[in-house]
PDB file of C-alpha atoms in Angstrom:
ATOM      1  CA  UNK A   1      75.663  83.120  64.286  1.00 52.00           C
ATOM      2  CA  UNK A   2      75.444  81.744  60.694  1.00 60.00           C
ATOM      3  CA  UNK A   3      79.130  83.180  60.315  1.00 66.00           C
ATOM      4  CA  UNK A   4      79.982  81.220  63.204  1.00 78.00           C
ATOM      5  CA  UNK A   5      78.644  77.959  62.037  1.00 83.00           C
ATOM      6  CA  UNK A   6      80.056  78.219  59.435  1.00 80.00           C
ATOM      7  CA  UNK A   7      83.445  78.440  59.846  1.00 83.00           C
ATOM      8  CA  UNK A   8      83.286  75.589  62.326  1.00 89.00           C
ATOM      9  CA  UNK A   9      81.732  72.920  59.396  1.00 87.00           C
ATOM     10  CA  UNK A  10      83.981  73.769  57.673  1.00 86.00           C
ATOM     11  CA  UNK A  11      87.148  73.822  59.968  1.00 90.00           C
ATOM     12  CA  UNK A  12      85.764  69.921  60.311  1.00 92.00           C
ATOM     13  CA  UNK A  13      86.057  69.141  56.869  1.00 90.00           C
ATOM     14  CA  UNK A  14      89.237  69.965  56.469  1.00 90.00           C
ATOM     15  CA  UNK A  15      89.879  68.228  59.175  1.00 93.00           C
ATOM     16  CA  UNK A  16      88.129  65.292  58.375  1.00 92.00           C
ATOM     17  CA  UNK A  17      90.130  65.527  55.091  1.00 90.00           C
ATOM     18  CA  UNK A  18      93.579  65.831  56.413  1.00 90.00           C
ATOM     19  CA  UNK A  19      92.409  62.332  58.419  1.00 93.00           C
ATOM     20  CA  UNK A  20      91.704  60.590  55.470  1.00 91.00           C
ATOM     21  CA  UNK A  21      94.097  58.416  54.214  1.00 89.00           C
ATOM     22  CA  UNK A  22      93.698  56.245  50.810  1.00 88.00           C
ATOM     23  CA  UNK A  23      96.451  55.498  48.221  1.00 87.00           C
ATOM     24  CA  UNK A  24      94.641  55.522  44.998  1.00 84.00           C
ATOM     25  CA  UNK A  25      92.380  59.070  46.324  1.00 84.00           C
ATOM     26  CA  UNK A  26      93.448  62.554  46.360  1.00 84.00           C
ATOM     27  CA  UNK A  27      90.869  64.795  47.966  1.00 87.00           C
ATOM     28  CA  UNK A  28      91.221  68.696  47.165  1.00 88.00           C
ATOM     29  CA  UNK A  29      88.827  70.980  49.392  1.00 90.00           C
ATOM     30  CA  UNK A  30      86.709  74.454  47.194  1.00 91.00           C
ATOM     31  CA  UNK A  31      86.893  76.663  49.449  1.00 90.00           C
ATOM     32  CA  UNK A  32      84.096  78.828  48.892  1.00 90.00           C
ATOM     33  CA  UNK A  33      84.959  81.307  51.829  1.00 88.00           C
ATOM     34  CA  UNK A  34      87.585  82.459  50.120  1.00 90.00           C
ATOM     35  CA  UNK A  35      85.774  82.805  46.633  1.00 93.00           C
ATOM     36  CA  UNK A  36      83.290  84.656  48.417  1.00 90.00           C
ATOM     37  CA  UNK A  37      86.411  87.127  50.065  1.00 90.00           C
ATOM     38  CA  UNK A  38      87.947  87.543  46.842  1.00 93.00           C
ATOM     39  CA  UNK A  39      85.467  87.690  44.210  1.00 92.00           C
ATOM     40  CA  UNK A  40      81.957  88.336  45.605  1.00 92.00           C
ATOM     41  CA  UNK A  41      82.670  91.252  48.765  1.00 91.00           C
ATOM     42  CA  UNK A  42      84.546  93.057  46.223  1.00 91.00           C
ATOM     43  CA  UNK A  43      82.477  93.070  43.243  1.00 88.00           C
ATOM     44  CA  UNK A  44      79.086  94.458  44.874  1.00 87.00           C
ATOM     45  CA  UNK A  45      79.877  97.597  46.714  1.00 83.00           C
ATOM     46  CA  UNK A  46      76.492  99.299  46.765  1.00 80.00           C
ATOM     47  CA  UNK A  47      75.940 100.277  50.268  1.00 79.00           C
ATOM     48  CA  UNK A  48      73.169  97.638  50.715  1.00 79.00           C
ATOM     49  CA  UNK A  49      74.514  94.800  48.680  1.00 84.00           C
ATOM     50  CA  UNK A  50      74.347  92.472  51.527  1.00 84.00           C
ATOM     51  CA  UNK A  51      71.140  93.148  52.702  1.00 90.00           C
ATOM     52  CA  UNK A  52      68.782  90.341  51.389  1.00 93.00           C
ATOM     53  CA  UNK A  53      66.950  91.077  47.766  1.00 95.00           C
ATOM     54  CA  UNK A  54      63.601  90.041  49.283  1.00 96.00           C
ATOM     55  CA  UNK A  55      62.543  91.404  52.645  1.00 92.00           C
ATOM     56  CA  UNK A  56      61.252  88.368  54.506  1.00 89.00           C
ATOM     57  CA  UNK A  57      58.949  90.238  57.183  1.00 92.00           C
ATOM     58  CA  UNK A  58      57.041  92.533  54.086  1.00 94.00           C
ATOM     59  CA  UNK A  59      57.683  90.100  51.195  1.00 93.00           C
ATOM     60  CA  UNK A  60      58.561  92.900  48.985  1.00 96.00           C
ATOM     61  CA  UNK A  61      61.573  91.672  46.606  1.00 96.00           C
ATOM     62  CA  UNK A  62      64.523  94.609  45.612  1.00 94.00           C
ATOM     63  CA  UNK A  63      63.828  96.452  42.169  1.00 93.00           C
ATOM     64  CA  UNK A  64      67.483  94.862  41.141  1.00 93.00           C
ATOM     65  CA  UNK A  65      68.611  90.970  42.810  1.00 93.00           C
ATOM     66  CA  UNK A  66      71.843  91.412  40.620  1.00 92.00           C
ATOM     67  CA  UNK A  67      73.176  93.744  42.709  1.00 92.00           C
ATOM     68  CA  UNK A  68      72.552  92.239  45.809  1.00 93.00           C
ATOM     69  CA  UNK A  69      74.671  89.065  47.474  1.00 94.00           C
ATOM     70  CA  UNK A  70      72.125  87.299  48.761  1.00 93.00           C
ATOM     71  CA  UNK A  71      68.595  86.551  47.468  1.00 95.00           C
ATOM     72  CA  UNK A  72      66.752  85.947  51.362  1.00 93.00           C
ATOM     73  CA  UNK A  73      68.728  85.335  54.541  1.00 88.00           C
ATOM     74  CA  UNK A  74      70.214  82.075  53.135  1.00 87.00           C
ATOM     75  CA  UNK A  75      70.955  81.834  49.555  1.00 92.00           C
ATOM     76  CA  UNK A  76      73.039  83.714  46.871  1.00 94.00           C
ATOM     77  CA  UNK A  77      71.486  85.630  43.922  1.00 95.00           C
ATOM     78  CA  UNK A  78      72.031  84.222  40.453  1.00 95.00           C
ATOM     79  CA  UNK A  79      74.918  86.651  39.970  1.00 94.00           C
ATOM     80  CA  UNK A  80      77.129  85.076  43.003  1.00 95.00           C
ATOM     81  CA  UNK A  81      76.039  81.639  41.821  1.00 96.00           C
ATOM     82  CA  UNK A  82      77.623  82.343  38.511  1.00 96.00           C
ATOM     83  CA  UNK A  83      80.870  83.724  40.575  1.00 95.00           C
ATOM     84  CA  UNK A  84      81.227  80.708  42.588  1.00 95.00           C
ATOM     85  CA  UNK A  85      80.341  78.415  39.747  1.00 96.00           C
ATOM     86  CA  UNK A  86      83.163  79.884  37.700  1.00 96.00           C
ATOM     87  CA  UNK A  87      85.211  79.816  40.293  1.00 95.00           C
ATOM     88  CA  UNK A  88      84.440  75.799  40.688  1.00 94.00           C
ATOM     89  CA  UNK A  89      84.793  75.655  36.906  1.00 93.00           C
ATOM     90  CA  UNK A  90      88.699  76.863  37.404  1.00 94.00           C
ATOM     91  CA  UNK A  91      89.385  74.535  40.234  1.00 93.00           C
ATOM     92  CA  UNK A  92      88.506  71.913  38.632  1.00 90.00           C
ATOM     93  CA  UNK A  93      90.393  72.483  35.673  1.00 90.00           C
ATOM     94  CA  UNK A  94      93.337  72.996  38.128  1.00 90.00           C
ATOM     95  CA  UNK A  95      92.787  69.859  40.083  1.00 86.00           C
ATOM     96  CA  UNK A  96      91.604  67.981  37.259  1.00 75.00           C
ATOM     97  CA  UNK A  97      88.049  65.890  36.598  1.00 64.00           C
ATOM     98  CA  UNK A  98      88.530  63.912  39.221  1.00 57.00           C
ATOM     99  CA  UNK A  99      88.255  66.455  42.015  1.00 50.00           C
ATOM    100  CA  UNK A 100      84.411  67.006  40.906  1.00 52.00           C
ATOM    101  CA  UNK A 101      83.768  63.346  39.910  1.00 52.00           C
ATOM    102  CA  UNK A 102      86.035  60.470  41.459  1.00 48.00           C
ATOM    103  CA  UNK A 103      84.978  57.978  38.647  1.00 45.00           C
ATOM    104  CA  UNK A 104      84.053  54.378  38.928  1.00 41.00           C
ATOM    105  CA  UNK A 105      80.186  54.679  38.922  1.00 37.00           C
TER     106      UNK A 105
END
């Protein structure tokens, strides 16, 4: 389901990006899908690294969150924020400052 949802936000923001149309803007999209693909899947391969780190019916939290992908049913462990924030730190630098700040403010 979550998978699902997903991948239809953000098949509309692309979308909504390709529509948008302003001569002095250049909008460049992270995608984080394919940081996850490329970087994350590959890097934890213990059989239950994408089970959650803390069971949300018992409460009980894994003896290691660094080896897991996900810290509950929604949000990454410390270790895949670093990956994706690296990853955001190298786009940037490819796309320039102004694709994480557009200035002005």
């Amino acid at each position: 389901l979550f998978a699902n949802i997903t991948t239809d936000f953000n098949a509309a923001i692309v979308t909504r990006v390709a529509a948008f149309h302003h001569p002095a803007t250049v909008v460049h999209v992270f995608d984080v899908n394919a940081v996850y693909k490329h970087h994350v899947f590959p890097k934890f391969t213990a059989p239950d690294a994408s089970n959650a780190c803390l069971n949300a019916t018992s409460l009980v939290v894994c003896d290691d969150p660094d080896k897991h992908i996900y810290w509950d049913v929604f949000h990454p462990t410390r270790v895949v924020h670093e990956v994706i924030g690296r990853a955001f730190a190298e786009f940037v630098r490819e796309h320039g400052a102004s694709a994480a700040y557009g200035g002005g403010y």
